PDB file of C-alpha atoms and ligand atoms in Angstrom:
ATOM      1  CA  MET G1048     156.736 141.774 105.411  1.00 98.00           C
ATOM      2  CA  LYS G1049     155.799 143.082 101.971  1.00 98.00           C
ATOM      3  CA  ILE G1050     154.603 139.930 100.194  1.00 98.00           C
ATOM      4  CA  LEU G1051     153.692 139.538  96.508  1.00 98.00           C
ATOM      5  CA  LEU G1052     151.256 136.631  96.114  1.00 98.00           C
ATOM      6  CA  VAL G1053     150.752 135.639  92.467  1.00 98.00           C
ATOM      7  CA  GLY G1054     147.523 133.638  92.216  1.00 98.00           C
ATOM      8  CA  GLY G1055     146.225 135.063  95.493  1.00 98.00           C
ATOM      9  CA  ASN G1056     142.577 134.833  94.443  1.00 98.00           C
ATOM     10  CA  GLY G1057     142.792 131.170  93.439  1.00 98.00           C
ATOM     11  CA  THR G1058     141.743 128.127  95.457  1.00 98.00           C
ATOM     12  CA  ILE G1059     145.026 127.803  97.383  1.00 99.00           C
ATOM     13  CA  GLY G1060     146.114 131.436  97.115  1.00 98.00           C
ATOM     14  CA  LYS G1061     143.008 132.898  98.738  1.00 98.00           C
ATOM     15  CA  ARG G1062     143.525 130.693 101.814  1.00 98.00           C
ATOM     16  CA  ILE G1063     147.117 131.925 102.101  1.00 98.00           C
ATOM     17  CA  ALA G1064     145.896 135.505 101.692  1.00 98.00           C
ATOM     18  CA  GLU G1065     143.348 135.034 104.488  1.00 98.00           C
ATOM     19  CA  ARG G1066     146.179 133.944 106.827  1.00 98.00           C
ATOM     20  CA  LEU G1067     148.604 136.720 105.864  1.00 98.00           C
ATOM     21  CA  LYS G1068     146.490 139.794 105.203  1.00 96.00           C
ATOM     22  CA  SER G1069     146.145 141.136 108.768  1.00 95.00           C
ATOM     23  CA  ASP G1070     149.866 141.065 109.631  1.00 96.00           C
ATOM     24  CA  HIS G1071     151.574 141.847 106.341  1.00 98.00           C
ATOM     25  CA  GLU G1072     151.546 144.202 103.388  1.00 98.00           C
ATOM     26  CA  LEU G1073     150.032 141.820 100.865  1.00 98.00           C
ATOM     27  CA  ILE G1074     149.975 142.498  97.110  1.00 98.00           C
ATOM     28  CA  ILE G1075     147.796 140.058  95.173  1.00 98.00           C
ATOM     29  CA  ALA G1076     148.454 139.485  91.481  1.00 98.00           C
ATOM     30  CA  GLY G1077     146.432 137.351  89.098  1.00 98.00           C
ATOM     31  CA  ARG G1078     145.481 136.957  85.471  1.00 98.00           C
ATOM     32  CA  SER G1079     142.135 138.737  85.704  1.00 97.00           C
ATOM     33  CA  THR G1080     141.783 139.582  89.410  1.00 96.00           C
ATOM     34  CA  GLY G1081     143.892 141.152  92.161  1.00 98.00           C
ATOM     35  CA  ASP G1082     145.744 144.395  92.889  1.00 98.00           C
ATOM     36  CA  ILE G1083     147.922 143.842  89.805  1.00 98.00           C
ATOM     37  CA  LYS G1084     146.888 141.916  86.694  1.00 98.00           C
ATOM     38  CA  LEU G1085     149.422 140.000  84.606  1.00 98.00           C
ATOM     39  CA  ASP G1086     149.920 136.965  82.440  1.00 98.00           C
ATOM     40  CA  MET G1087     152.903 135.315  84.097  1.00 97.00           C
ATOM     41  CA  SER G1088     153.781 133.509  80.872  1.00 97.00           C
ATOM     42  CA  ASN G1089     154.611 136.954  79.414  1.00 97.00           C
ATOM     43  CA  GLY G1090     158.052 138.356  80.350  1.00 97.00           C
ATOM     44  CA  ASN G1091     157.017 141.980  79.727  1.00 98.00           C
ATOM     45  CA  ASP G1092     154.100 141.598  82.138  1.00 98.00           C
ATOM     46  CA  ILE G1093     156.535 140.312  84.794  1.00 98.00           C
ATOM     47  CA  ASP G1094     158.906 143.281  84.266  1.00 98.00           C
ATOM     48  CA  GLN G1095     155.965 145.657  84.683  1.00 98.00           C
ATOM     49  CA  LEU G1096     154.800 143.755  87.780  1.00 98.00           C
ATOM     50  CA  PHE G1097     158.062 144.457  89.614  1.00 98.00           C
ATOM     51  CA  GLN G1098     158.072 148.082  88.455  1.00 98.00           C
ATOM     52  CA  LYS G1099     154.682 148.374  90.149  1.00 98.00           C
ATOM     53  CA  THR G1100     155.556 146.526  93.376  1.00 98.00           C
ATOM     54  CA  GLY G1101     159.038 147.971  93.997  1.00 98.00           C
ATOM     55  CA  LYS G1102     161.243 145.978  96.394  1.00 98.00           C
ATOM     56  CA  ILE G1103     159.502 143.152  98.219  1.00 98.00           C
ATOM     57  CA  ASP G1104     160.403 140.806 101.072  1.00 98.00           C
ATOM     58  CA  ALA G1105     158.810 137.698  99.605  1.00 98.00           C
ATOM     59  CA  LEU G1106     157.350 136.278  96.414  1.00 99.00           C
ATOM     60  CA  VAL G1107     154.808 133.461  96.699  1.00 99.00           C
ATOM     61  CA  ILE G1108     153.331 131.880  93.551  1.00 99.00           C
ATOM     62  CA  THR G1109     150.192 129.730  93.559  1.00 98.00           C
ATOM     63  CA  ALA G1110     149.410 129.956  89.851  1.00 98.00           C
ATOM     64  CA  GLY G1111     150.032 128.089  86.641  1.00 97.00           C
ATOM     65  CA  SER G1112     148.293 125.230  84.887  1.00 97.00           C
ATOM     66  CA  ALA G1113     148.867 122.514  82.292  1.00 98.00           C
ATOM     67  CA  PRO G1114     146.682 120.312  80.078  1.00 98.00           C
ATOM     68  CA  VAL G1115     145.445 116.985  81.509  1.00 98.00           C
ATOM     69  CA  LYS G1116     145.109 114.498  78.609  1.00 98.00           C
ATOM     70  CA  PRO G1117     145.740 110.841  77.676  1.00 98.00           C
ATOM     71  CA  LEU G1118     149.377 110.236  76.716  1.00 98.00           C
ATOM     72  CA  GLU G1119     148.589 109.288  73.110  1.00 98.00           C
ATOM     73  CA  GLU G1120     146.782 112.606  72.582  1.00 98.00           C
ATOM     74  CA  LEU G1121     149.595 114.748  73.985  1.00 98.00           C
ATOM     75  CA  SER G1122     151.359 117.036  71.550  1.00 98.00           C
ATOM     76  CA  PHE G1123     154.406 119.288  71.769  1.00 98.00           C
ATOM     77  CA  GLY G1124     151.915 122.158  72.038  1.00 98.00           C
ATOM     78  CA  ASP G1125     150.341 120.672  75.177  1.00 98.00           C
ATOM     79  CA  PHE G1126     153.738 120.490  76.862  1.00 98.00           C
ATOM     80  CA  GLN G1127     154.565 123.983  75.622  1.00 98.00           C
ATOM     81  CA  GLN G1128     151.330 125.323  77.128  1.00 98.00           C
ATOM     82  CA  GLY G1129     152.281 123.871  80.526  1.00 97.00           C
ATOM     83  CA  PHE G1130     155.911 124.975  80.246  1.00 98.00           C
ATOM     84  CA  GLU G1131     154.918 128.562  79.451  1.00 98.00           C
ATOM     85  CA  SER G1132     152.360 128.729  82.249  1.00 97.00           C
ATOM     86  CA  LYS G1133     153.230 126.690  85.348  1.00 98.00           C
ATOM     87  CA  MET G1134     156.931 126.021  84.679  1.00 98.00           C
ATOM     88  CA  MET G1135     158.519 129.052  82.979  1.00 98.00           C
ATOM     89  CA  GLY G1136     155.858 131.373  84.405  1.00 98.00           C
ATOM     90  CA  GLN G1137     157.071 130.548  87.909  1.00 98.00           C
ATOM     91  CA  ILE G1138     160.756 130.306  86.964  1.00 98.00           C
ATOM     92  CA  ASN G1139     160.692 133.612  85.075  1.00 98.00           C
ATOM     93  CA  LEU G1140     158.926 135.299  87.996  1.00 98.00           C
ATOM     94  CA  ALA G1141     161.580 133.900  90.346  1.00 98.00           C
ATOM     95  CA  LEU G1142     164.470 135.040  88.096  1.00 98.00           C
ATOM     96  CA  LYS G1143     163.066 138.535  87.644  1.00 98.00           C
ATOM     97  CA  ALA G1144     162.305 138.742  91.367  1.00 98.00           C
ATOM     98  CA  ILE G1145     165.970 138.320  92.375  1.00 98.00           C
ATOM     99  CA  PRO G1146     166.976 142.001  92.007  1.00 98.00           C
ATOM    100  CA  ASN G1147     163.658 143.044  93.552  1.00 98.00           C
ATOM    101  CA  ILE G1148     163.836 140.993  96.753  1.00 98.00           C
ATOM    102  CA  LYS G1149     165.362 142.537  99.861  1.00 97.00           C
ATOM    103  CA  PRO G1150     168.222 140.647 101.559  1.00 95.00           C
ATOM    104  CA  GLY G1151     166.801 138.027 103.900  1.00 97.00           C
ATOM    105  CA  GLY G1152     163.790 137.607 101.626  1.00 98.00           C
ATOM    106  CA  SER G1153     162.329 134.486 100.062  1.00 98.00           C
ATOM    107  CA  ILE G1154     160.714 132.909  97.017  1.00 99.00           C
ATOM    108  CA  THR G1155     158.068 130.174  97.347  1.00 99.00           C
ATOM    109  CA  LEU G1156     156.943 128.243  94.271  1.00 99.00           C
ATOM    110  CA  THR G1157     154.170 125.645  93.910  1.00 99.00           C
ATOM    111  CA  SER G1158     154.752 122.241  92.349  1.00 98.00           C
ATOM    112  CA  GLY G1159     152.443 119.364  93.380  1.00 98.00           C
ATOM    113  CA  ILE G1160     152.103 115.718  94.337  1.00 98.00           C
ATOM    114  CA  LEU G1161     152.051 114.537  90.695  1.00 98.00           C
ATOM    115  CA  SER G1162     155.864 114.845  90.548  1.00 98.00           C
ATOM    116  CA  HIS G1163     156.073 111.575  92.490  1.00 98.00           C
ATOM    117  CA  ASP G1164     152.493 110.209  92.839  1.00 98.00           C
ATOM    118  CA  PRO G1165     150.907 110.298  89.369  1.00 98.00           C
ATOM    119  CA  ILE G1166     147.310 110.262  88.168  1.00 98.00           C
ATOM    120  CA  PRO G1167     145.986 109.026  84.823  1.00 98.00           C
ATOM    121  CA  TYR G1168     146.404 111.679  82.095  1.00 98.00           C
ATOM    122  CA  GLY G1169     148.637 113.830  84.319  1.00 98.00           C
ATOM    123  CA  THR G1170     151.955 113.394  82.451  1.00 98.00           C
ATOM    124  CA  VAL G1171     152.415 117.076  81.597  1.00 98.00           C
ATOM    125  CA  LEU G1172     151.817 118.142  85.201  1.00 98.00           C
ATOM    126  CA  SER G1173     154.112 115.387  86.529  1.00 98.00           C
ATOM    127  CA  THR G1174     156.843 116.647  84.172  1.00 98.00           C
ATOM    128  CA  ILE G1175     156.361 120.281  85.105  1.00 98.00           C
ATOM    129  CA  ASN G1176     156.115 119.725  88.854  1.00 98.00           C
ATOM    130  CA  SER G1177     159.445 117.872  88.719  1.00 98.00           C
ATOM    131  CA  ALA G1178     160.956 120.769  86.747  1.00 98.00           C
ATOM    132  CA  VAL G1179     159.734 123.319  89.299  1.00 98.00           C
ATOM    133  CA  ASN G1180     161.252 121.207  92.093  1.00 98.00           C
ATOM    134  CA  GLY G1181     164.448 120.945  90.025  1.00 99.00           C
ATOM    135  CA  PHE G1182     164.667 124.727  89.725  1.00 99.00           C
ATOM    136  CA  VAL G1183     164.510 125.058  93.504  1.00 99.00           C
ATOM    137  CA  ILE G1184     167.207 122.423  94.008  1.00 98.00           C
ATOM    138  CA  GLY G1185     169.426 123.877  91.293  1.00 98.00           C
ATOM    139  CA  SER G1186     169.149 127.527  92.306  1.00 98.00           C
ATOM    140  CA  TYR G1187     169.133 127.630  96.087  1.00 98.00           C
ATOM    141  CA  GLY G1188     172.908 127.580  96.511  1.00 98.00           C
ATOM    142  CA  GLU G1189     173.484 130.666  94.354  1.00 98.00           C
ATOM    143  CA  LEU G1190     170.492 132.424  95.896  1.00 98.00           C
ATOM    144  CA  LEU G1191     171.928 131.710  99.347  1.00 98.00           C
ATOM    145  CA  TYR G1192     174.933 133.923  98.500  1.00 97.00           C
ATOM    146  CA  LYS G1193     172.482 136.711  97.645  1.00 97.00           C
ATOM    147  CA  GLY G1194     170.688 136.320 100.974  1.00 98.00           C
ATOM    148  CA  ILE G1195     167.517 134.970  99.328  1.00 98.00           C
ATOM    149  CA  ARG G1196     165.828 131.669 100.216  1.00 98.00           C
ATOM    150  CA  ILE G1197     163.776 129.546  97.799  1.00 99.00           C
ATOM    151  CA  ASN G1198     161.459 126.569  98.404  1.00 99.00           C
ATOM    152  CA  ALA G1199     158.591 124.814  96.644  1.00 99.00           C
ATOM    153  CA  VAL G1200     155.382 123.738  98.325  1.00 99.00           C
ATOM    154  CA  SER G1201     154.153 120.475  96.786  1.00 99.00           C
ATOM    155  CA  PRO G1202     150.557 119.859  97.887  1.00 98.00           C
ATOM    156  CA  ALA G1203     148.434 116.765  97.448  1.00 98.00           C
ATOM    157  CA  LEU G1204     144.919 117.309  96.073  1.00 98.00           C
ATOM    158  CA  VAL G1205     143.651 120.061  98.381  1.00 98.00           C
ATOM    159  CA  GLU G1206     140.367 119.874 100.277  1.00 98.00           C
ATOM    160  CA  ASP G1207     138.885 122.945  98.566  1.00 98.00           C
ATOM    161  CA  SER G1208     139.425 121.339  95.142  1.00 98.00           C
ATOM    162  CA  ALA G1209     138.208 117.871  96.112  1.00 98.00           C
ATOM    163  CA  GLU G1210     134.634 118.260  94.902  1.00 98.00           C
ATOM    164  CA  LYS G1211     135.795 119.472  91.482  1.00 98.00           C
ATOM    165  CA  LEU G1212     138.880 117.288  90.990  1.00 98.00           C
ATOM    166  CA  SER G1213     138.646 114.080  93.059  1.00 97.00           C
ATOM    167  CA  GLU G1214     137.420 112.001  90.081  1.00 97.00           C
ATOM    168  CA  TYR G1215     140.817 112.722  88.446  1.00 97.00           C
ATOM    169  CA  PHE G1216     142.678 111.597  91.624  1.00 98.00           C
ATOM    170  CA  PRO G1217     141.467 108.018  92.289  1.00 97.00           C
ATOM    171  CA  GLY G1218     142.587 106.796  95.724  1.00 97.00           C
ATOM    172  CA  HIS G1219     144.075 110.145  96.748  1.00 98.00           C
ATOM    173  CA  THR G1220     143.100 111.575 100.137  1.00 98.00           C
ATOM    174  CA  PRO G1221     142.631 115.373  99.998  1.00 98.00           C
ATOM    175  CA  VAL G1222     144.804 117.398 102.353  1.00 98.00           C
ATOM    176  CA  GLY G1223     143.266 120.013 104.675  1.00 98.00           C
ATOM    177  CA  MET G1224     143.680 123.697 103.814  1.00 98.00           C
ATOM    178  CA  LYS G1225     145.266 124.554 107.176  1.00 98.00           C
ATOM    179  CA  GLU G1226     148.058 122.067 106.511  1.00 98.00           C
ATOM    180  CA  VAL G1227     148.538 123.428 102.986  1.00 98.00           C
ATOM    181  CA  VAL G1228     148.748 127.048 104.177  1.00 98.00           C
ATOM    182  CA  ASP G1229     151.143 125.976 106.956  1.00 98.00           C
ATOM    183  CA  GLY G1230     153.555 124.780 104.247  1.00 98.00           C
ATOM    184  CA  TYR G1231     153.649 128.255 102.686  1.00 98.00           C
ATOM    185  CA  ILE G1232     154.043 129.875 106.123  1.00 98.00           C
ATOM    186  CA  LYS G1233     156.980 127.556 106.868  1.00 98.00           C
ATOM    187  CA  SER G1234     158.671 128.551 103.613  1.00 98.00           C
ATOM    188  CA  LEU G1235     158.012 132.264 104.277  1.00 98.00           C
ATOM    189  CA  LYS G1236     158.907 132.507 107.941  1.00 98.00           C
ATOM    190  CA  SER G1237     161.433 129.796 108.813  1.00 98.00           C
ATOM    191  CA  ASN G1238     165.096 129.714 107.725  1.00 97.00           C
ATOM    192  CA  ILE G1239     164.823 126.729 105.384  1.00 98.00           C
ATOM    193  CA  THR G1240     165.958 126.900 101.767  1.00 98.00           C
ATOM    194  CA  GLY G1241     166.236 124.531  98.818  1.00 98.00           C
ATOM    195  CA  LYS G1242     163.415 122.381 100.189  1.00 98.00           C
ATOM    196  CA  ILE G1243     160.459 120.685  98.523  1.00 98.00           C
ATOM    197  CA  LEU G1244     157.746 120.844 101.177  1.00 98.00           C
ATOM    198  CA  ASN G1245     155.440 117.908 100.494  1.00 98.00           C
ATOM    199  CA  ILE G1246     151.999 118.498 102.022  1.00 98.00           C
ATOM    200  CA  PRO G1247     151.272 116.138 103.722  1.00 98.00           C
ATOM    201  CA  ALA G1248     154.927 115.305 104.479  1.00 96.00           C
TER     202      ALA G1248
HETATM  203  N1  LIG X1860     144.157 122.627  93.746  1.00 53.51           N
HETATM  204  C1  LIG X1860     144.876 121.548  94.053  1.00 53.51           C
HETATM  205  O1  LIG X1860     144.363 120.521  94.579  1.00 53.51           O
HETATM  206  C2  LIG X1860     146.354 121.552  93.777  1.00 53.51           C
HETATM  207  C3  LIG X1860     147.146 120.487  94.256  1.00 53.51           C
HETATM  208  C4  LIG X1860     148.518 120.500  93.998  1.00 53.51           C
HETATM  209  C5  LIG X1860     149.085 121.543  93.273  1.00 53.51           C
HETATM  210  N2  LIG X1860     148.292 122.551  92.818  1.00 53.51           N
HETATM  211  C6  LIG X1860     148.917 123.639  92.073  1.00 53.51           C
HETATM  212  O2  LIG X1860     148.754 124.825  92.805  1.00 53.51           O
HETATM  213  C7  LIG X1860     148.634 125.942  91.913  1.00 53.51           C
HETATM  214  C8  LIG X1860     147.359 126.723  92.279  1.00 53.51           C
HETATM  215  O3  LIG X1860     146.259 125.829  92.180  1.00 53.51           O
HETATM  216  P1  LIG X1860     144.764 126.344  92.475  1.00 53.51           P
HETATM  217  O4  LIG X1860     143.917 125.130  92.536  1.00 53.51           O
HETATM  218  O5  LIG X1860     144.750 127.316  93.600  1.00 53.51           O
HETATM  219  O6  LIG X1860     144.467 127.096  91.095  1.00 53.51           O
HETATM  220  P2  LIG X1860     143.256 128.063  90.729  1.00 53.51           P
HETATM  221  O7  LIG X1860     142.158 127.957  91.710  1.00 53.51           O
HETATM  222  O8  LIG X1860     142.962 127.828  89.288  1.00 53.51           O
HETATM  223  O9  LIG X1860     143.880 129.531  90.892  1.00 53.51           O
HETATM  224  C9  LIG X1860     144.939 129.934  90.085  1.00 53.51           C
HETATM  225  C10 LIG X1860     145.252 131.404  90.336  1.00 53.51           C
HETATM  226  O10 LIG X1860     146.341 131.752  89.493  1.00 53.51           O
HETATM  227  C11 LIG X1860     146.027 132.852  88.677  1.00 53.51           C
HETATM  228  N3  LIG X1860     146.597 132.602  87.346  1.00 53.51           N
HETATM  229  C12 LIG X1860     146.341 131.540  86.534  1.00 53.51           C
HETATM  230  N4  LIG X1860     147.052 131.645  85.390  1.00 53.51           N
HETATM  231  C13 LIG X1860     147.760 132.797  85.485  1.00 53.51           C
HETATM  232  C14 LIG X1860     148.660 133.486  84.629  1.00 53.51           C
HETATM  233  N5  LIG X1860     148.984 133.002  83.422  1.00 53.51           N
HETATM  234  N6  LIG X1860     149.211 134.646  85.061  1.00 53.51           N
HETATM  235  C15 LIG X1860     148.896 135.132  86.278  1.00 53.51           C
HETATM  236  N7  LIG X1860     148.049 134.541  87.142  1.00 53.51           N
HETATM  237  C16 LIG X1860     147.478 133.399  86.742  1.00 53.51           C
HETATM  238  C17 LIG X1860     144.516 132.933  88.624  1.00 53.51           C
HETATM  239  O11 LIG X1860     144.177 134.286  88.453  1.00 53.51           O
HETATM  240  P3  LIG X1860     142.626 134.788  88.306  1.00 53.51           P
HETATM  241  O12 LIG X1860     142.045 134.646  89.683  1.00 53.51           O
HETATM  242  O13 LIG X1860     142.712 136.201  87.942  1.00 53.51           O
HETATM  243  O14 LIG X1860     142.013 133.882  87.287  1.00 53.51           O
HETATM  244  C18 LIG X1860     144.131 132.366  90.002  1.00 53.51           C
HETATM  245  O15 LIG X1860     144.157 133.397  90.980  1.00 53.51           O
HETATM  246  C19 LIG X1860     148.607 125.351  90.496  1.00 53.51           C
HETATM  247  O16 LIG X1860     149.887 125.457  89.928  1.00 53.51           O
HETATM  248  C20 LIG X1860     148.262 123.894  90.727  1.00 53.51           C
HETATM  249  O17 LIG X1860     148.801 123.041  89.727  1.00 53.51           O
HETATM  250  C21 LIG X1860     146.954 122.580  93.064  1.00 53.51           C
END
């Protein structure tokens, strides 16, 4: 498979890349690293990305961020920052991927546990993760008619981020990287569509 992995040098993305690189044609995109550099919050960058890749079998996105702040400090701009990056960045990539994905291909987005298991100061991410899941649920039927599958992987705090982030996730048990990568492999290689793959289930 020819797979475009946006965020493939990040904490989660590099583990997926390690699993896929020997058996697939893997194109890694990122903001400042990778085979192709782009800002996924910029529509022109996304158009140029697909001009560079040509037709692909699968798009996997493990990129996008949002501010983590107390509720009373949150502004419209904080939400906008998260919308432009993690939410519309992924959605715009998915929309612009449609004509560039071969029949039988797939799109895999990344949401996260905060959609249903919140942390203090994580309101923007909770909002955005739910929106990313909503896009998958809303779009899979129409994509099915085009022969394209779409799923979201929704990981808990991952093991490789635990040292850096566990103080923000009180009482959360980090999930192992093998289990996280397995979620992306399931979305890529099985026949499922329209699913939110919670990791752990
Ligand atoms: N880590 C966790 O525990 C965890 C848990 C649940 C959900 N998630 C979600 O999973 C996703 C990946 O998390 P992560 O921890 O792997 O993040 P990360 O280590 O910060 O890596 C993010 C990757 O995305 C790329 N990127 C960031 N902004 C971009 C932009 N505007 N345009 C293009 N590429 C961009 C970065 O490129 P460069 O390498 O060039 O900087 C990097 O490769 C995030 O959406 C996060 O919310 C993470």
